[in-house]
XYZ file of C-alpha atoms in Angstrom:
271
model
C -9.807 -120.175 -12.385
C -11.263 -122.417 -9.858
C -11.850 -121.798 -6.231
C -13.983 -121.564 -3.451
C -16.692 -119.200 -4.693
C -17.810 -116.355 -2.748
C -20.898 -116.331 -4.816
C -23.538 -117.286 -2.360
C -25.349 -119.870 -4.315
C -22.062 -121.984 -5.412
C -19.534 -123.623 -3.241
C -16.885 -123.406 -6.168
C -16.525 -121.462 -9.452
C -14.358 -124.031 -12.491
C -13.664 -122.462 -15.555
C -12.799 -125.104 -18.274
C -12.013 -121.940 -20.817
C -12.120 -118.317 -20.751
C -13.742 -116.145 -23.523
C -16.647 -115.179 -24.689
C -19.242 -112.921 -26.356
C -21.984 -110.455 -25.911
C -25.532 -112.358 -26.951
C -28.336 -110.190 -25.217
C -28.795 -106.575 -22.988
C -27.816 -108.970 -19.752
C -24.104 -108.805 -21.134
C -23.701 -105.208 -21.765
C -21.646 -104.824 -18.243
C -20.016 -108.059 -18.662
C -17.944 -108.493 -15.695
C -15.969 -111.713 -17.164
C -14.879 -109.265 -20.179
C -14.174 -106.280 -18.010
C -11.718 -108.374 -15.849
C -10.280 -110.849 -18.841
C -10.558 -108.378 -21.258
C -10.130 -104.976 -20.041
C -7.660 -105.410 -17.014
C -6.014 -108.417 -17.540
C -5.833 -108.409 -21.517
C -5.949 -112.443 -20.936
C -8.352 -113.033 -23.572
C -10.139 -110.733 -26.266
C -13.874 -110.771 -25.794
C -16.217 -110.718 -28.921
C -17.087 -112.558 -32.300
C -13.436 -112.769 -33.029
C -12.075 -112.888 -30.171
C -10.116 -116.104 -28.813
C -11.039 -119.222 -26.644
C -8.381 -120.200 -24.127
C -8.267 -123.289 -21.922
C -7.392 -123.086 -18.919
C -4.218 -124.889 -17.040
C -3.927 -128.431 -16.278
C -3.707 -128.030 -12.940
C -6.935 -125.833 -13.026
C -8.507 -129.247 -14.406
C -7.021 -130.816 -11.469
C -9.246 -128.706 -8.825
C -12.582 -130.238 -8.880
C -11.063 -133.876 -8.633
C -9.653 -132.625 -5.055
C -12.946 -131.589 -4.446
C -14.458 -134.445 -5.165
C -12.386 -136.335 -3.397
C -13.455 -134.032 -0.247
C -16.683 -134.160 -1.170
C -17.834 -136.452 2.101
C -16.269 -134.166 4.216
C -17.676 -130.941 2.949
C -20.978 -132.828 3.366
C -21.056 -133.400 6.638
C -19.378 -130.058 7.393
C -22.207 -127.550 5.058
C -24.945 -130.375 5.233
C -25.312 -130.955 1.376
C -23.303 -131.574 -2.044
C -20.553 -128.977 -2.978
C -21.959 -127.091 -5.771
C -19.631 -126.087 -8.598
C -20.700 -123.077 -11.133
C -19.074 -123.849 -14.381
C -18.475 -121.914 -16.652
C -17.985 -118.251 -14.401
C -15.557 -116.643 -17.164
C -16.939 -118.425 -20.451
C -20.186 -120.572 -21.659
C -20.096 -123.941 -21.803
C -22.261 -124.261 -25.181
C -20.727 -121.189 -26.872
C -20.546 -122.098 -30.776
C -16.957 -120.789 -30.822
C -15.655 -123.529 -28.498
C -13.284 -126.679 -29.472
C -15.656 -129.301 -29.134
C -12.848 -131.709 -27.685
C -12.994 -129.211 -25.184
C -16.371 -130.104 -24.297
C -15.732 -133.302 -24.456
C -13.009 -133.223 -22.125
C -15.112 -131.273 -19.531
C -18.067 -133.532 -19.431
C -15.752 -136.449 -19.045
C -14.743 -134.205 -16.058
C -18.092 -134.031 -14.911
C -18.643 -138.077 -15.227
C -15.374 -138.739 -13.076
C -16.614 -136.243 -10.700
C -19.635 -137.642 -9.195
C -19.900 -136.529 -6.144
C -19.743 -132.505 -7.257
C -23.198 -130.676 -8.120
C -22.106 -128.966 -11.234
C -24.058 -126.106 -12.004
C -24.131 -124.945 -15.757
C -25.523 -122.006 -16.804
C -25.432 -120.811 -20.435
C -27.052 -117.859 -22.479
C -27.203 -119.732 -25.639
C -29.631 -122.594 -24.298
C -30.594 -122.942 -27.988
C -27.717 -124.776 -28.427
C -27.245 -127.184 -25.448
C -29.171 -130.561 -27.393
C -26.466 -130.931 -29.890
C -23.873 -130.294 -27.689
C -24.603 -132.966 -24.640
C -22.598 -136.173 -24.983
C -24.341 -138.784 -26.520
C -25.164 -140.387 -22.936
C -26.971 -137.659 -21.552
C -29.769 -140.047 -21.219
C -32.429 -138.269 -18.868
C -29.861 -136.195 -17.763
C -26.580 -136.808 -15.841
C -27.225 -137.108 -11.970
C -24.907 -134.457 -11.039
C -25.699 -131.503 -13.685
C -27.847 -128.532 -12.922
C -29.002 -127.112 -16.176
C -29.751 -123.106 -16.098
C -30.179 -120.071 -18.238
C -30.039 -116.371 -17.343
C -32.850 -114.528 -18.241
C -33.007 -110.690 -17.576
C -36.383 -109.561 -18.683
C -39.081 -111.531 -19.704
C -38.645 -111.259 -23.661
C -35.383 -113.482 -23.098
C -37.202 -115.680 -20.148
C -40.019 -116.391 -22.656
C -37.147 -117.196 -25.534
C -34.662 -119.246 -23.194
C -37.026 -121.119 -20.921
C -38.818 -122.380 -23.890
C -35.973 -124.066 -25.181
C -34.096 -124.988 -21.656
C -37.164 -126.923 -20.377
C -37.416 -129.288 -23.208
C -33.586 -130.835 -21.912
C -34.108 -133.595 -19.675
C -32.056 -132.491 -16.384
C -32.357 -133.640 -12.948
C -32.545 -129.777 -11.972
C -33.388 -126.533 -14.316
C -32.792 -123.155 -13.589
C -33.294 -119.626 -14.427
C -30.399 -116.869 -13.007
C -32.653 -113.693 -13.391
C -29.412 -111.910 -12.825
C -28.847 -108.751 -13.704
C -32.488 -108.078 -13.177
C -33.190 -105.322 -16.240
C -36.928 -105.831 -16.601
C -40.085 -107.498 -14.610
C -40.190 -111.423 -15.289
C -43.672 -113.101 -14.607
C -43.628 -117.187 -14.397
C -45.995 -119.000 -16.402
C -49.443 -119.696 -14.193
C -49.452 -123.158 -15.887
C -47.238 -125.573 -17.669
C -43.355 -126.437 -16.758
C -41.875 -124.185 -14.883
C -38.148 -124.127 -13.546
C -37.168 -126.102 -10.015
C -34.938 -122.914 -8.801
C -34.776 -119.161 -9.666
C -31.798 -116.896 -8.599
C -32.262 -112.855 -8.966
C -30.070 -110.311 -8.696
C -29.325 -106.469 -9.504
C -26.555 -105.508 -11.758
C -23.351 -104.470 -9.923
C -20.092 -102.133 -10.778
C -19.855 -99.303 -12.807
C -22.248 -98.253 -14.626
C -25.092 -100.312 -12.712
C -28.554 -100.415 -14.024
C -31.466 -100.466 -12.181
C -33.262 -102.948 -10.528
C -37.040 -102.129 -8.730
C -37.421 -103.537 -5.424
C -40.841 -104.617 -6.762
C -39.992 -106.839 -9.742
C -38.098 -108.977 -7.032
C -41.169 -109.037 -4.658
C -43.471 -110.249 -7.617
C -40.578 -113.270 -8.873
C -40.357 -114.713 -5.504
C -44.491 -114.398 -4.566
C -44.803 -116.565 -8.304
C -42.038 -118.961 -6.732
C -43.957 -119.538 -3.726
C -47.509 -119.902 -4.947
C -45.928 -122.317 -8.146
C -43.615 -124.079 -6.279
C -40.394 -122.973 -7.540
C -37.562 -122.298 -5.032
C -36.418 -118.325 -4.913
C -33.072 -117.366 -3.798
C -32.255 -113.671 -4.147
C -28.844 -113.089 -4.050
C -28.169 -109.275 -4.267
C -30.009 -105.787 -4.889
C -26.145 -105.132 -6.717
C -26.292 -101.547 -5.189
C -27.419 -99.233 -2.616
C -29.767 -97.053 -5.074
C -31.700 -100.583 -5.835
C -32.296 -101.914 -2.150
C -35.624 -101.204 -1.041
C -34.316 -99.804 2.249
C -33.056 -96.374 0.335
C -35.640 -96.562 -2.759
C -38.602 -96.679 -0.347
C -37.402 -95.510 3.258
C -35.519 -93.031 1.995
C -32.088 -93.939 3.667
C -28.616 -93.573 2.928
C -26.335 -96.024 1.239
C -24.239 -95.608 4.692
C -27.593 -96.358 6.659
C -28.765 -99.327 4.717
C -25.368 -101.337 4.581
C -25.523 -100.888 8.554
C -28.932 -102.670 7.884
C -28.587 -105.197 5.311
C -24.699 -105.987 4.209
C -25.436 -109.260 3.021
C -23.861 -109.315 -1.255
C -23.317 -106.427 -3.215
C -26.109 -103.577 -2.165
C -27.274 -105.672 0.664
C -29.051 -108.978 0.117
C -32.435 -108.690 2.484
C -36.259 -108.765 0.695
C -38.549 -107.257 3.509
C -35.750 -107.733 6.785
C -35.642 -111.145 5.370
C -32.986 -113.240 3.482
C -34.788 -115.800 0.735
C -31.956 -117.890 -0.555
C -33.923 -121.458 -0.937
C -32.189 -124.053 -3.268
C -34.008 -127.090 -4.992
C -34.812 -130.390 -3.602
C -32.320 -132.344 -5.920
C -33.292 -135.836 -5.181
């Protein structure tokens, strides 16, 4: 439940808990639910399905990685990043709030870890900090996902009223066109991404184009992490190539990563 992540923007994936439930379109092709749910029959998924922490010695993991942290520094050239929660959400209602507790005292002991929390319910996240949230803890990354603009207009509003040292939006999976506000507060980071696995929905080559040109021209810091399949990457939708011919091309994440022969994966100036 907690490793080194092969997700390109993390360094390590902790789960505190597993479980969950569907809140928007985004989670329709859960992949947390097919593998816990589905395959594994670890924990039921849904309204009334179950919570389950994970071991002690999962709990254990990101204190060994803190204690490495130095090294891994001077090794990758920045703070290991830790994506919490991959298999749950960290303000879900249906959550022990010990739990909570417990993990955020985690995250205090921890200091030298970039934890990354992303939640769909960001509705929720004020009166679930810890009382000492302050102006944010140092070492927390706050994010949301946000698929189409309806729930980027609904989440961002909320998310950028939390004092954080770094907010986020994970356009990921990419199901409509999302335009940044021109003017106002707008997010430090943005990750975007097509939809993966079975049943795969479509993301347009051009939605991702017009995300990262509003990044660069408001200052926000694109990384695209995956077109999720073949039939989205621009290399087949608009050259006309074959699956077989584009991965030859561009194999970098699921689909092939590359906007225009070019990778963006930019992360935010945390300091």
């Amino acid at each position: 439940m907690g490793e080194n992540s092969k997700i390109e923007w993390c360094d390590h994936t902790f789960n505190p808990w597993i479980g969950c439930q569907k809140v928007s379109p985004g989670c329709d092709n859960c992949y947390a639910e097919a593998m816990m749910d589905h395959r594994y029959k670890r924990v039921q998924w849904g309204p009334h399905g179950e919570r389950q922490r994970t071991s002690d010695q999962n709990w254990k993991k990101p204190i060994q990685w803190n204690a490495q942290a130095r090294e891994f520094r001077k090794e990758n050239g920045h703070r290991p990043r830790v994506f919490c929660a991959s298999l749950a959400d960290v303000f879900d209602n249906q959550v022990d709030p010990s739990w909570r507790d417990d993990l955020f005292a985690l995250i205090r002991r921890c200091k030298k870890l970039d934890w990354l929390v992303l939640t769909k319910r960001p509705e929720n996240i004020e009166k679930m900090l810890p009382s000492d949230w302050g102006d944010g803890y140092s070492n927390v990354w706050l994010g949301t996902t946000a698929e189409d603009q309806t729930r980027f207009d609904f989440r961002w509003k909320r998310l950028k009223k939390i004092p954080a040292v770094i907010r986020f939006i994970s356009y990921e999976p990419a199901l409509g066109p999302v335009q940044l506000p021109s003017n106002g507060f707008l997010p430090d980071w943005l990750i975007s991404g097509g939809e993966s696995g079975a049943g795969a929905r479509t993301l347009k080559p051009q939605w991702v184009r017009d995300v990262i040109a509003d990044c660069r021209r408001l200052g926000v810091s694109p990384f695209h992490k995956q077109w999720g399949s073949y039939r989205n990457n621009p290399l087949v939708v608009e050259k006309g190539m074959t699956a077989r011919e584009a991965q030859q091309i561009d194999a970098e994440g699921k689909g092939g990563g590359l906007v225009d022969g070019k990778l963006v994966r930019e992360f935010p100036d945390r300091n």
